[in-house]
Amino acid sequence: MIMAQKVHTTTFILVALIVPLVCFYHQLVFPKPPVLISAVNVLSPPFPLPSFPQPNPNNAIIRPEEQIVEEEEKLSNPNNAIVKEEEDKQSNRNVIPTVSILLPAWEILVIISPGTPLPTDYDTGKYTCLFPNNDTTPAKPSGILPFPYRATFKCDLPERVRRRLPFPQPVLTKSTENPPERKTPVPELLRWNFLVYDSLSTENDVILFVKGVNNRQGVNRAPNEFRCVFSVGDDVFNGVRTAVTTSIQEVFRCRRPELSGVSSSDDKPIKISLEIPDQNLVVPSVAYYAPPRKVAPDQPESLLCACTMVYNAAKFLKEWVVYHSEIGIEKFVLYDNGSDDNLERVVAELVEQGYNVTTLFWLWPKTQEAGFSHCAVNAKDSCTWMAYIDVDEFVYSPSWINLSNPSDEMLKSLLPKKSSHGIGGTVGQVMINCYEFGPSNQKSHPVNGVTQGYNCRRKEENRHKSIVLLDAIEESLLNVIHHFQLKDGYKVKKVDLQGAVVNHYKFQAWSEFKAKFRRRVSAYVVDWMQAMNLESKDRTPGLGYAPVEPQAWSEKFCEVYDNRLKDLMRRWFGVESQSGYRMAWQI
């Protein structure tokens, strides 16, 4: 009995000692931010999290008492002051001013602040994300954001840091041996699901792309609930506000401000955000104002272009570009969703061969609709019609089957004549139905291309894809499943299956298809690995929510053997060589 009492007493003493130590450790590693009072709060997403105004991640914050102690040390020992000054300089050289965003799957996007020169060793240097508790993760180059140009890195949020809110922003550094001085309060990671992530200026207005406000498809808050805020840095309190004119999906249009009321004496970039006055908050932002972009005078306008969002599509791109270029598409606009498969090298090769291919770095996850809206505005001065098709989709007409050569007038023949006015208005959008092809017994990516390897499809046609007159798109830029809302006075033309069809090589060999489990591109479609909406048409029949190959996958979705486009492309693009039969995009 006495022994038991001693054990209980000892245990109690140990617990009493450990708990304060743990609390002290957490307070030291993750200092609690001071309570700030502001007329306008820049808040984190509207879900249960500690919320406080976002400090500017690029500003060093020194408490007055620390500054006093520092001055006293300099006066009492000048030599120590010199040594400390040198250490501070070295520490500052190791720090790169950044702002960081928490993406899905515990991934962090680190954006170097505007005006910071691109590191000379951006592609080759060893960079690190350093967290307040001294945990580190490797930082890998992720691409260059345009307007203004900003280099980006990606790193993972360490396991230990995930255990306590708020999640702190890391410091981007090249040296962990001489870590930079930790500033307090440590800024909180911006959250991807509540963020102004991009902007685009026109001659008449400014367009913001915003996550976390209109969260449900078809349910949009009224424009008068918001205002756009133009500010120097994060000084939203003194920013210039303008009215929001449309609020649809992730796209918000607002009036242009008088820039003289925003610009600073040292030409700092103007940040743009979205204010919700009724809630007294401003959505955090990494978007900046840039003047409207104009097409070079010597660049002719293309009648027909194609726009698509790509991720690791390098192996498919040449086949898609070569084919569609020969049948009438003059320019290809790729929104690169963070590819790491040497896509830029393939694009460079195509450009060198004379194809008009441009790439815009668009790494924002689950933003297909917003990306298409951006493309519709961004390409309006250089393209008249835009085909919204993916790199695994090929447009053709059964009427071409017996033609010996392609023509650049083939796709254009599907468009209305310039003077075409009929009942219901002018044609502003051409819709073409799709056939969905299955794996066709392929075990890996067909070396001759998707059109040559996949030849068995479902019997019934599926959703359509569209070719859109950019001038006909409604001001809100609303789009769903590759088609847009049109202005009054414009109508849709639906092409029958004999006129044209899209071969969609959707269900490819499992080694290719399983890559889709990374993430769906649409903002309003549930990701593959979420156990939700299992009966939705956006799901694959017979496939669950885990990247596990179903039994007999290679034989699925095979109801009709269809070799029409395969044979046509062999005739148009097949080449006999000493090494055997090859397609033009393999040379």
Coordinates of C-alpha atoms in Angstrom, one line a residue:
M1 CA 0.0 0.0 0.0
I2 CA 2.9 2.4 0.9
M3 CA 4.7 1.5 -2.3
A4 CA 1.6 2.3 -4.4
Q5 CA 1.3 5.7 -2.7
K6 CA 4.9 6.4 -3.5
V7 CA 4.4 5.5 -7.2
H8 CA 1.3 7.7 -7.5
T9 CA 3.2 10.6 -5.8
T10 CA 6.2 10.2 -8.1
T11 CA 4.0 10.1 -11.2
F12 CA 2.1 13.2 -10.1
I13 CA 5.4 15.1 -9.5
L14 CA 6.7 14.1 -13.0
V15 CA 3.5 15.2 -14.7
A16 CA 3.6 18.5 -12.8
L17 CA 7.1 19.1 -14.0
I18 CA 6.6 18.0 -17.7
V19 CA 3.4 20.0 -18.5
P20 CA 4.9 23.5 -17.9
L21 CA 8.0 22.5 -19.8
V22 CA 5.9 21.4 -22.8
C23 CA 3.9 24.6 -22.7
F24 CA 7.0 26.7 -22.5
Y25 CA 8.5 24.8 -25.5
H26 CA 5.4 25.5 -27.6
Q27 CA 5.4 29.1 -26.6
L28 CA 9.0 29.4 -27.6
V29 CA 8.7 27.7 -30.9
F30 CA 5.3 29.1 -31.9
P31 CA 5.0 32.4 -30.2
K32 CA 1.4 33.7 -30.0
P33 CA 0.8 36.7 -32.1
P34 CA -0.1 39.9 -30.4
V35 CA -3.6 41.1 -30.4
L36 CA -3.9 43.8 -33.1
I37 CA -6.7 46.2 -33.7
S38 CA -7.4 47.3 -37.2
A39 CA -10.3 48.9 -39.1
V40 CA -10.1 46.2 -41.7
N41 CA -9.0 42.7 -40.9
V42 CA -7.2 40.5 -43.4
L43 CA -8.5 37.1 -42.3
S44 CA -7.8 33.4 -42.9
P45 CA -10.5 31.2 -44.4
P46 CA -13.9 31.3 -42.7
F47 CA -13.5 28.1 -40.7
P48 CA -12.6 27.5 -37.1
L49 CA -9.0 28.8 -36.9
P50 CA -7.3 31.3 -34.7
S51 CA -7.8 34.5 -36.7
F52 CA -5.8 37.7 -36.5
P53 CA -4.7 40.3 -39.0
Q54 CA -2.1 39.0 -41.4
P55 CA 1.3 40.7 -40.9
N56 CA 3.2 41.6 -43.9
P57 CA 5.6 38.6 -44.4
N58 CA 8.2 40.8 -46.0
N59 CA 8.5 43.2 -43.1
A60 CA 10.8 42.6 -40.1
I61 CA 8.9 43.4 -36.9
I62 CA 11.0 44.4 -33.9
R63 CA 9.3 45.0 -30.6
P64 CA 10.3 48.4 -29.0
E65 CA 11.9 46.7 -25.9
E66 CA 14.1 44.6 -28.1
Q67 CA 15.2 47.7 -29.9
I68 CA 16.1 49.4 -26.6
V69 CA 18.2 46.4 -25.4
E70 CA 20.0 46.3 -28.7
E71 CA 20.9 50.0 -28.5
E72 CA 22.2 49.6 -24.9
E73 CA 24.4 46.6 -26.0
K74 CA 25.9 48.7 -28.8
L75 CA 26.8 51.5 -26.4
S76 CA 28.3 49.2 -23.7
N77 CA 30.4 47.1 -26.1
P78 CA 31.1 48.5 -29.5
N79 CA 33.1 45.4 -30.6
N80 CA 30.2 43.1 -29.8
A81 CA 27.9 45.5 -31.8
I82 CA 30.2 45.2 -34.9
V83 CA 30.2 41.4 -34.6
K84 CA 26.5 41.3 -34.2
E85 CA 26.0 43.7 -37.2
E86 CA 28.1 41.4 -39.4
E87 CA 26.1 38.3 -38.2
D88 CA 22.9 40.1 -39.0
K89 CA 24.1 41.0 -42.4
Q90 CA 25.0 37.4 -43.1
S91 CA 21.7 36.3 -41.7
N92 CA 19.8 38.7 -43.9
R93 CA 21.8 37.5 -47.0
N94 CA 20.5 34.0 -46.3
V95 CA 16.8 35.2 -46.2
I96 CA 14.7 35.7 -49.4
P97 CA 11.6 37.8 -48.9
T98 CA 8.6 35.6 -49.6
V99 CA 4.9 34.8 -49.0
S100 CA 3.7 31.2 -48.6
I101 CA 0.4 29.5 -49.3
L102 CA -0.7 26.1 -48.0
L103 CA -2.0 24.0 -50.9
P104 CA -3.8 20.7 -50.8
A105 CA -1.9 17.6 -49.5
W106 CA 0.3 19.6 -47.1
E107 CA 2.2 21.2 -50.0
I108 CA 3.5 24.8 -49.6
L109 CA 3.8 27.2 -52.4
V110 CA 6.6 29.8 -51.7
I111 CA 6.4 32.9 -53.8
I112 CA 9.4 35.3 -53.9
S113 CA 8.3 38.9 -53.5
P114 CA 8.0 41.2 -56.5
G115 CA 11.1 43.1 -57.3
T116 CA 13.4 40.4 -55.9
P117 CA 15.9 39.4 -58.6
L118 CA 15.7 35.8 -59.8
P119 CA 18.4 33.8 -58.1
T120 CA 21.1 32.9 -60.5
D121 CA 21.1 29.4 -59.3
Y122 CA 17.3 29.1 -59.3
D123 CA 17.2 25.8 -61.2
T124 CA 20.3 24.3 -59.6
G125 CA 20.7 25.7 -56.1
K126 CA 19.8 23.8 -52.9
Y127 CA 17.1 25.9 -51.2
T128 CA 15.3 25.0 -47.9
C129 CA 12.1 25.9 -46.2
L130 CA 13.0 26.6 -42.6
F131 CA 10.2 26.6 -40.0
P132 CA 10.1 28.3 -36.5
N133 CA 10.8 25.0 -34.7
N134 CA 13.9 24.5 -36.9
D135 CA 12.3 21.7 -38.9
T136 CA 13.3 21.9 -42.6
T137 CA 12.1 20.5 -45.9
P138 CA 13.7 20.8 -49.4
A139 CA 12.4 23.6 -51.5
K140 CA 12.2 22.8 -55.2
P141 CA 11.8 25.3 -58.1
S142 CA 8.2 25.4 -59.3
G143 CA 8.2 28.0 -62.1
I144 CA 7.9 31.7 -62.7
L145 CA 4.6 33.6 -62.1
P146 CA 4.0 36.4 -64.6
F147 CA 2.7 40.0 -64.1
P148 CA 4.8 40.7 -62.1
Y149 CA 7.5 38.1 -62.5
R150 CA 8.0 36.1 -59.3
A151 CA 9.9 32.9 -58.9
T152 CA 8.2 30.1 -56.9
F153 CA 9.3 27.1 -54.9
K154 CA 7.4 24.2 -53.4
C155 CA 8.1 22.4 -50.2
D156 CA 6.2 20.2 -47.7
L157 CA 4.8 21.2 -44.3
P158 CA 6.7 19.0 -41.8
E159 CA 4.8 16.4 -39.8
R160 CA 5.6 18.1 -36.5
V161 CA 4.4 21.5 -37.7
R162 CA 1.1 20.1 -38.8
R163 CA 0.1 19.4 -35.2
R164 CA -0.5 22.9 -34.0
L165 CA -2.4 25.9 -35.3
P166 CA -1.8 28.4 -36.7
F167 CA 0.5 26.9 -39.4
P168 CA 3.5 29.2 -39.7
Q169 CA 5.0 30.5 -42.9
P170 CA 8.6 29.1 -43.6
V171 CA 11.7 31.1 -44.3
L172 CA 13.2 30.4 -47.7
T173 CA 17.0 30.1 -47.2
K174 CA 20.1 28.5 -48.7
S175 CA 21.9 28.2 -45.4
T176 CA 20.7 26.2 -42.4
E177 CA 24.1 26.5 -40.7
N178 CA 23.6 30.2 -40.2
P179 CA 19.8 30.4 -39.9
P180 CA 18.2 33.9 -40.2
E181 CA 17.0 35.7 -37.2
R182 CA 13.4 34.6 -36.4
K183 CA 10.9 37.5 -36.6
T184 CA 7.9 37.7 -34.4
P185 CA 5.0 37.3 -34.8
V186 CA 5.6 34.5 -37.3
P187 CA 3.2 35.1 -40.2
E188 CA 0.5 32.5 -40.7
L189 CA 0.4 30.4 -43.9
L190 CA -2.1 31.8 -46.3
R191 CA -4.8 29.2 -47.1
W192 CA -5.4 28.1 -50.7
N193 CA -9.2 27.8 -50.2
F194 CA -9.6 31.5 -49.3
L195 CA -7.3 33.6 -51.5
V196 CA -7.2 36.1 -54.3
Y197 CA -4.7 34.3 -56.5
D198 CA -4.5 36.2 -59.8
S199 CA -5.7 39.2 -61.7
L200 CA -6.0 40.4 -65.3
S201 CA -6.6 44.0 -66.6
T202 CA -8.6 45.1 -69.6
E203 CA -9.0 48.5 -71.1
N204 CA -12.3 48.9 -69.1
D205 CA -11.9 46.9 -65.9
V206 CA -9.9 44.6 -63.7
I207 CA -10.7 40.9 -63.2
L208 CA -9.9 39.1 -60.0
F209 CA -9.7 35.3 -59.6
V210 CA -10.7 34.3 -56.0
K211 CA -11.0 31.0 -54.1
G212 CA -13.4 30.5 -51.3
V213 CA -16.1 33.0 -51.9
N214 CA -18.5 31.4 -54.5
N215 CA -17.9 27.8 -53.4
R216 CA -20.9 26.0 -55.0
Q217 CA -21.5 25.7 -58.7
G218 CA -24.5 27.7 -59.7
V219 CA -24.7 29.6 -56.4
N220 CA -23.0 33.1 -56.6
R221 CA -23.1 36.0 -54.2
A222 CA -24.2 39.4 -55.5
P223 CA -21.6 41.8 -56.8
N224 CA -22.8 44.5 -54.4
E225 CA -21.5 42.4 -51.4
F226 CA -17.9 43.1 -52.4
R227 CA -15.4 45.8 -53.3
C228 CA -12.1 45.5 -55.0
V229 CA -9.2 47.0 -53.0
F230 CA -6.0 48.4 -54.6
S231 CA -3.2 49.0 -52.1
V232 CA 0.5 49.5 -51.8
G233 CA 1.6 46.2 -50.2
D234 CA -0.8 45.1 -47.4
D235 CA -1.9 48.6 -46.5
V236 CA -5.6 47.8 -47.3
F237 CA -6.8 50.4 -44.8
N238 CA -5.5 53.2 -47.0
G239 CA -6.3 51.4 -50.3
V240 CA -8.5 52.6 -53.1
R241 CA -11.8 50.8 -53.4
T242 CA -13.9 50.3 -56.5
A243 CA -17.3 48.6 -57.2
V244 CA -17.5 44.9 -58.2
T245 CA -19.7 44.5 -61.4
T246 CA -19.9 40.7 -61.7
S247 CA -19.5 37.8 -59.3
I248 CA -19.6 34.4 -61.0
Q249 CA -17.7 31.3 -59.9
E250 CA -14.1 32.4 -59.1
V251 CA -14.2 35.4 -61.3
F252 CA -14.9 39.0 -60.0
R253 CA -14.8 42.0 -62.3
C254 CA -14.4 45.5 -60.9
R255 CA -13.9 49.0 -62.1
R256 CA -10.5 50.4 -62.7
P257 CA -9.3 52.9 -60.1
E258 CA -7.5 56.1 -60.5
L259 CA -4.0 54.8 -60.1
S260 CA -2.6 58.1 -58.9
G261 CA -4.4 57.5 -55.7
V262 CA -2.6 54.1 -55.2
S263 CA 0.9 54.5 -56.5
S264 CA 3.8 55.0 -54.2
S265 CA 6.9 57.2 -54.5
D266 CA 9.2 54.1 -54.8
D267 CA 7.0 52.4 -57.4
K268 CA 6.1 49.5 -55.3
P269 CA 3.7 47.0 -57.0
I270 CA 0.0 47.5 -56.4
K271 CA -1.7 44.6 -54.7
I272 CA -5.4 43.8 -55.4
S273 CA -7.8 42.1 -53.2
L274 CA -11.5 41.6 -52.5
E275 CA -13.2 43.2 -49.6
I276 CA -16.4 41.9 -48.0
P277 CA -17.6 45.0 -46.1
D278 CA -20.5 43.3 -44.2
Q279 CA -17.9 41.0 -42.6
N280 CA -15.3 43.7 -42.2
L281 CA -12.6 41.6 -43.9
V282 CA -10.4 41.5 -46.9
V283 CA -9.5 38.3 -48.6
P284 CA -5.7 37.6 -48.4
S285 CA -4.1 38.2 -51.8
V286 CA -1.0 37.3 -53.9
A287 CA -2.4 39.2 -57.0
Y288 CA -1.0 42.4 -58.3
Y289 CA -2.1 45.0 -60.8
A290 CA -0.6 45.0 -64.2
P291 CA -1.5 47.3 -67.1
P292 CA -3.6 45.8 -70.0
R293 CA -1.4 43.7 -72.3
K294 CA -1.5 44.5 -76.0
V295 CA -0.7 42.3 -79.0
A296 CA 2.4 43.4 -80.9
P297 CA 1.4 45.4 -84.0
D298 CA 3.2 43.0 -86.3
Q299 CA 1.4 40.0 -85.0
P300 CA -1.6 39.1 -87.1
E301 CA -4.9 38.0 -85.4
S302 CA -5.5 34.3 -85.7
L303 CA -9.0 33.2 -86.8
L304 CA -8.9 29.9 -84.9
C305 CA -6.9 29.0 -81.7
A306 CA -7.0 26.3 -79.1
C307 CA -6.7 26.7 -75.4
T308 CA -6.1 24.0 -72.8
M309 CA -4.9 23.3 -69.3
V310 CA -2.0 20.8 -69.1
Y311 CA -0.2 18.9 -66.4
N312 CA 2.7 16.6 -67.5
A313 CA 1.4 16.4 -71.0
A314 CA 4.8 16.5 -72.8
K315 CA 4.4 13.0 -74.2
F316 CA 1.0 13.8 -75.8
L317 CA 1.7 17.4 -77.0
K318 CA 3.4 16.9 -80.3
E319 CA 0.8 14.6 -81.7
W320 CA -2.0 16.9 -80.6
V321 CA -0.4 20.1 -82.0
V322 CA 0.8 18.6 -85.3
Y323 CA -2.6 17.1 -86.1
H324 CA -4.7 20.1 -85.2
S325 CA -2.3 22.6 -86.8
E326 CA -2.7 20.7 -90.1
I327 CA -6.5 20.9 -90.0
G328 CA -6.8 24.6 -89.2
I329 CA -5.8 25.7 -85.7
E330 CA -3.3 28.5 -86.0
K331 CA -2.3 29.1 -82.4
F332 CA -2.1 27.0 -79.3
V333 CA -2.3 28.4 -75.8
L334 CA -1.2 26.1 -72.9
Y335 CA -2.0 26.9 -69.3
D336 CA 0.7 24.9 -67.5
N337 CA -0.6 23.6 -64.2
G338 CA 2.8 23.0 -62.7
S339 CA 4.3 20.3 -65.0
D340 CA 7.6 18.7 -64.2
D341 CA 8.1 16.5 -67.3
N342 CA 10.1 18.9 -69.4
L343 CA 7.0 20.4 -71.1
E344 CA 9.0 23.6 -71.8
R345 CA 11.5 21.6 -73.9
V346 CA 8.8 20.0 -76.0
V347 CA 7.2 23.4 -76.5
A348 CA 10.5 24.9 -77.6
E349 CA 11.0 22.1 -80.1
L350 CA 7.5 22.8 -81.6
V351 CA 8.2 26.5 -81.8
E352 CA 11.5 25.8 -83.5
Q353 CA 9.6 23.7 -86.1
G354 CA 7.3 26.7 -86.9
Y355 CA 4.3 26.0 -84.7
N356 CA 2.7 28.8 -82.8
V357 CA 2.6 27.5 -79.2
T358 CA 2.6 29.7 -76.2
T359 CA 2.6 28.7 -72.5
L360 CA 1.3 30.6 -69.5
F361 CA 2.4 29.4 -66.1
W362 CA -0.9 28.7 -64.2
L363 CA 0.0 26.5 -61.2
W364 CA -3.3 27.2 -59.3
P365 CA -4.9 23.8 -58.4
K366 CA -8.6 23.0 -59.3
T367 CA -9.1 26.2 -61.4
Q368 CA -10.0 24.9 -64.8
E369 CA -13.1 27.1 -65.2
A370 CA -11.1 30.2 -64.0
G371 CA -8.2 29.3 -66.3
F372 CA -10.6 29.1 -69.3
S373 CA -12.1 32.5 -68.3
H374 CA -8.6 34.0 -68.1
C375 CA -7.8 32.6 -71.5
A376 CA -10.9 34.0 -73.1
V377 CA -9.9 37.5 -72.0
N378 CA -6.1 37.2 -72.4
A379 CA -6.3 35.9 -76.0
K380 CA -9.2 38.1 -77.2
D381 CA -6.9 40.5 -79.1
S382 CA -4.9 37.7 -80.8
C383 CA -7.7 35.1 -81.5
T384 CA -11.2 35.3 -83.0
W385 CA -12.5 31.8 -82.2
M386 CA -11.1 29.6 -79.4
A387 CA -11.4 25.8 -79.3
Y388 CA -11.5 24.5 -75.7
I389 CA -10.2 21.0 -76.1
D390 CA -7.8 18.9 -74.0
V391 CA -4.6 17.3 -75.2
D392 CA -6.3 13.8 -75.2
E393 CA -9.1 15.1 -77.5
F394 CA -8.9 15.1 -81.3
V395 CA -11.5 16.8 -83.5
Y396 CA -12.3 15.3 -86.9
S397 CA -15.1 14.8 -89.4
P398 CA -16.2 11.4 -90.8
S399 CA -16.5 13.3 -94.2
W400 CA -12.6 13.5 -94.2
I401 CA -12.1 9.8 -94.2
N402 CA -11.3 9.4 -97.9
L403 CA -9.2 12.6 -98.3
S404 CA -5.5 12.0 -99.1
N405 CA -4.2 15.2 -97.4
P406 CA -5.3 17.5 -94.5
S407 CA -6.2 21.1 -95.1
D408 CA -6.1 24.1 -92.8
E409 CA -9.7 24.9 -93.9
M410 CA -11.1 21.7 -92.4
L411 CA -12.0 22.9 -88.9
K412 CA -12.8 26.4 -90.1
S413 CA -15.5 24.9 -92.3
L414 CA -17.4 24.2 -89.1
L415 CA -17.5 27.9 -88.2
P416 CA -20.4 30.1 -89.4
K417 CA -19.8 32.5 -92.3
K418 CA -19.1 36.1 -91.3
S419 CA -22.4 37.3 -92.5
S420 CA -24.3 34.3 -91.0
H421 CA -27.4 35.6 -89.2
G422 CA -30.2 33.2 -88.5
I423 CA -33.3 32.8 -86.3
G424 CA -32.3 33.4 -82.7
G425 CA -29.2 35.5 -83.5
T426 CA -25.6 35.1 -84.7
V427 CA -23.8 31.8 -84.0
G428 CA -21.3 32.4 -81.2
Q429 CA -20.5 28.9 -80.1
V430 CA -20.1 25.6 -82.0
M431 CA -20.7 22.4 -79.9
I432 CA -19.2 19.0 -80.9
N433 CA -20.1 15.7 -79.2
C434 CA -17.5 13.3 -78.0
Y435 CA -16.7 9.6 -78.2
E436 CA -14.9 8.2 -75.2
F437 CA -12.2 5.6 -75.9
G438 CA -11.1 2.9 -73.5
P439 CA -7.7 1.3 -72.8
S440 CA -8.0 -0.9 -75.9
N441 CA -5.8 -3.6 -74.3
Q442 CA -2.9 -1.2 -74.0
K443 CA -0.6 -1.8 -71.0
S444 CA 1.4 1.4 -71.4
H445 CA 1.5 4.6 -73.4
P446 CA 1.4 3.8 -77.2
V447 CA 4.7 4.8 -78.7
N448 CA 3.0 5.9 -82.0
G449 CA 0.5 8.1 -80.1
V450 CA -2.9 7.9 -78.6
T451 CA -4.7 8.0 -81.9
Q452 CA -2.8 4.9 -83.0
G453 CA -3.0 2.9 -79.8
Y454 CA -6.6 3.4 -78.6
N455 CA -9.2 2.2 -81.0
C456 CA -12.1 0.8 -79.0
R457 CA -14.8 3.1 -77.5
R458 CA -18.1 3.3 -75.8
K459 CA -21.1 3.2 -78.2
E460 CA -22.9 6.3 -77.1
E461 CA -21.6 9.8 -77.5
N462 CA -20.8 11.9 -74.4
R463 CA -20.5 15.5 -73.4
H464 CA -19.6 18.1 -76.0
K465 CA -16.7 20.4 -76.4
S466 CA -16.9 23.9 -77.9
I467 CA -15.4 26.3 -80.3
V468 CA -16.3 29.8 -79.0
L469 CA -16.4 33.3 -80.6
L470 CA -14.5 35.2 -78.0
D471 CA -16.4 38.4 -78.6
A472 CA -19.7 36.6 -77.9
I473 CA -18.8 35.5 -74.4
E474 CA -20.9 37.0 -71.7
E475 CA -19.2 39.6 -69.4
S476 CA -19.3 37.3 -66.4
L477 CA -17.2 34.7 -68.2
L478 CA -19.3 31.9 -66.9
N479 CA -18.3 28.5 -68.3
V480 CA -19.2 24.9 -67.5
I481 CA -17.7 21.7 -69.0
H482 CA -16.0 23.5 -71.9
H483 CA -18.8 25.8 -73.0
F484 CA -19.5 29.4 -72.2
Q485 CA -22.5 31.6 -71.4
L486 CA -23.1 33.9 -74.4
K487 CA -24.2 37.5 -74.7
D488 CA -27.7 38.3 -75.8
G489 CA -28.1 38.1 -79.6
Y490 CA -25.8 35.0 -79.9
K491 CA -26.8 31.4 -80.2
V492 CA -25.2 27.9 -80.1
K493 CA -24.8 25.7 -83.2
K494 CA -24.7 21.9 -82.5
V495 CA -22.9 19.8 -85.0
D496 CA -24.3 16.3 -85.7
L497 CA -22.0 13.2 -85.5
Q498 CA -21.6 13.2 -89.3
G499 CA -20.5 16.7 -89.3
A500 CA -17.8 16.4 -86.7
V501 CA -16.9 14.5 -83.5
V502 CA -14.3 14.7 -80.8
N503 CA -12.3 11.5 -80.1
H504 CA -11.6 11.6 -76.4
Y505 CA -8.9 9.2 -75.4
K506 CA -10.1 9.3 -71.8
F507 CA -9.6 5.9 -70.3
Q508 CA -6.0 5.1 -71.2
A509 CA -3.6 2.4 -70.1
W510 CA -3.7 2.2 -66.3
S511 CA -0.1 3.5 -66.0
E512 CA -1.3 6.7 -67.5
F513 CA -4.9 6.9 -66.1
K514 CA -3.8 6.5 -62.5
A515 CA -2.0 9.8 -62.7
K516 CA -5.4 11.5 -62.8
F517 CA -5.7 10.6 -59.1
R518 CA -3.4 13.4 -58.2
R519 CA -6.2 16.0 -58.5
R520 CA -9.2 16.9 -60.7
V521 CA -8.8 20.2 -62.5
S522 CA -12.3 21.5 -62.1
A523 CA -13.1 23.7 -59.1
Y524 CA -16.5 22.0 -58.7
V525 CA -15.7 18.3 -59.3
V526 CA -14.8 16.1 -56.4
D527 CA -11.3 14.8 -56.5
W528 CA -10.8 11.1 -57.3
M529 CA -9.7 10.1 -53.8
Q530 CA -12.6 11.7 -52.0
A531 CA -15.4 9.2 -51.2
M532 CA -18.1 11.5 -52.4
N533 CA -20.5 11.6 -55.4
L534 CA -19.6 8.0 -56.4
E535 CA -22.5 7.8 -58.9
S536 CA -21.6 11.1 -60.6
K537 CA -21.0 11.2 -64.3
D538 CA -17.7 12.7 -63.5
R539 CA -16.7 9.4 -61.9
T540 CA -15.3 6.5 -63.9
P541 CA -17.8 3.5 -63.8
G542 CA -16.4 0.6 -61.8
L543 CA -13.6 2.7 -60.3
G544 CA -13.6 3.6 -56.6
Y545 CA -11.7 6.4 -54.9
A546 CA -8.3 4.7 -54.5
P547 CA -5.6 4.5 -57.3
V548 CA -5.9 0.7 -57.5
E549 CA -6.2 -0.9 -60.9
P550 CA -9.6 -2.6 -61.4
Q551 CA -9.7 -6.1 -62.7
A552 CA -9.5 -6.3 -66.5
W553 CA -9.0 -2.6 -66.8
S554 CA -7.4 -2.9 -70.2
E555 CA -10.6 -4.4 -71.6
K556 CA -13.1 -1.9 -70.2
F557 CA -15.1 0.7 -72.0
C558 CA -14.8 -1.3 -75.3
E559 CA -18.1 -1.5 -77.1
V560 CA -17.3 -0.4 -80.6
Y561 CA -14.0 -0.7 -82.5
D562 CA -13.5 2.6 -84.3
N563 CA -10.4 2.9 -86.6
R564 CA -11.5 5.8 -88.7
L565 CA -9.3 8.5 -87.2
K566 CA -6.4 6.0 -86.7
D567 CA -6.4 5.1 -90.4
L568 CA -6.8 8.6 -91.5
M569 CA -3.8 9.8 -89.5
R570 CA -1.6 7.0 -90.7
R571 CA -2.3 8.1 -94.2
W572 CA -1.7 11.7 -93.5
F573 CA 1.2 11.5 -91.0
G574 CA 2.8 8.0 -91.4
V575 CA 6.4 7.9 -92.6
E576 CA 8.4 5.0 -93.8
S577 CA 12.0 5.1 -92.6
Q578 CA 15.0 2.8 -92.2
S579 CA 14.1 2.3 -88.6
G580 CA 10.5 1.3 -89.5
Y581 CA 7.1 2.9 -89.7
R582 CA 6.8 6.1 -87.7
M583 CA 4.4 9.0 -87.3
A584 CA 5.4 12.6 -88.1
W585 CA 5.5 13.6 -84.4
Q586 CA 8.0 10.9 -83.6
I587 CA 10.6 12.3 -85.9

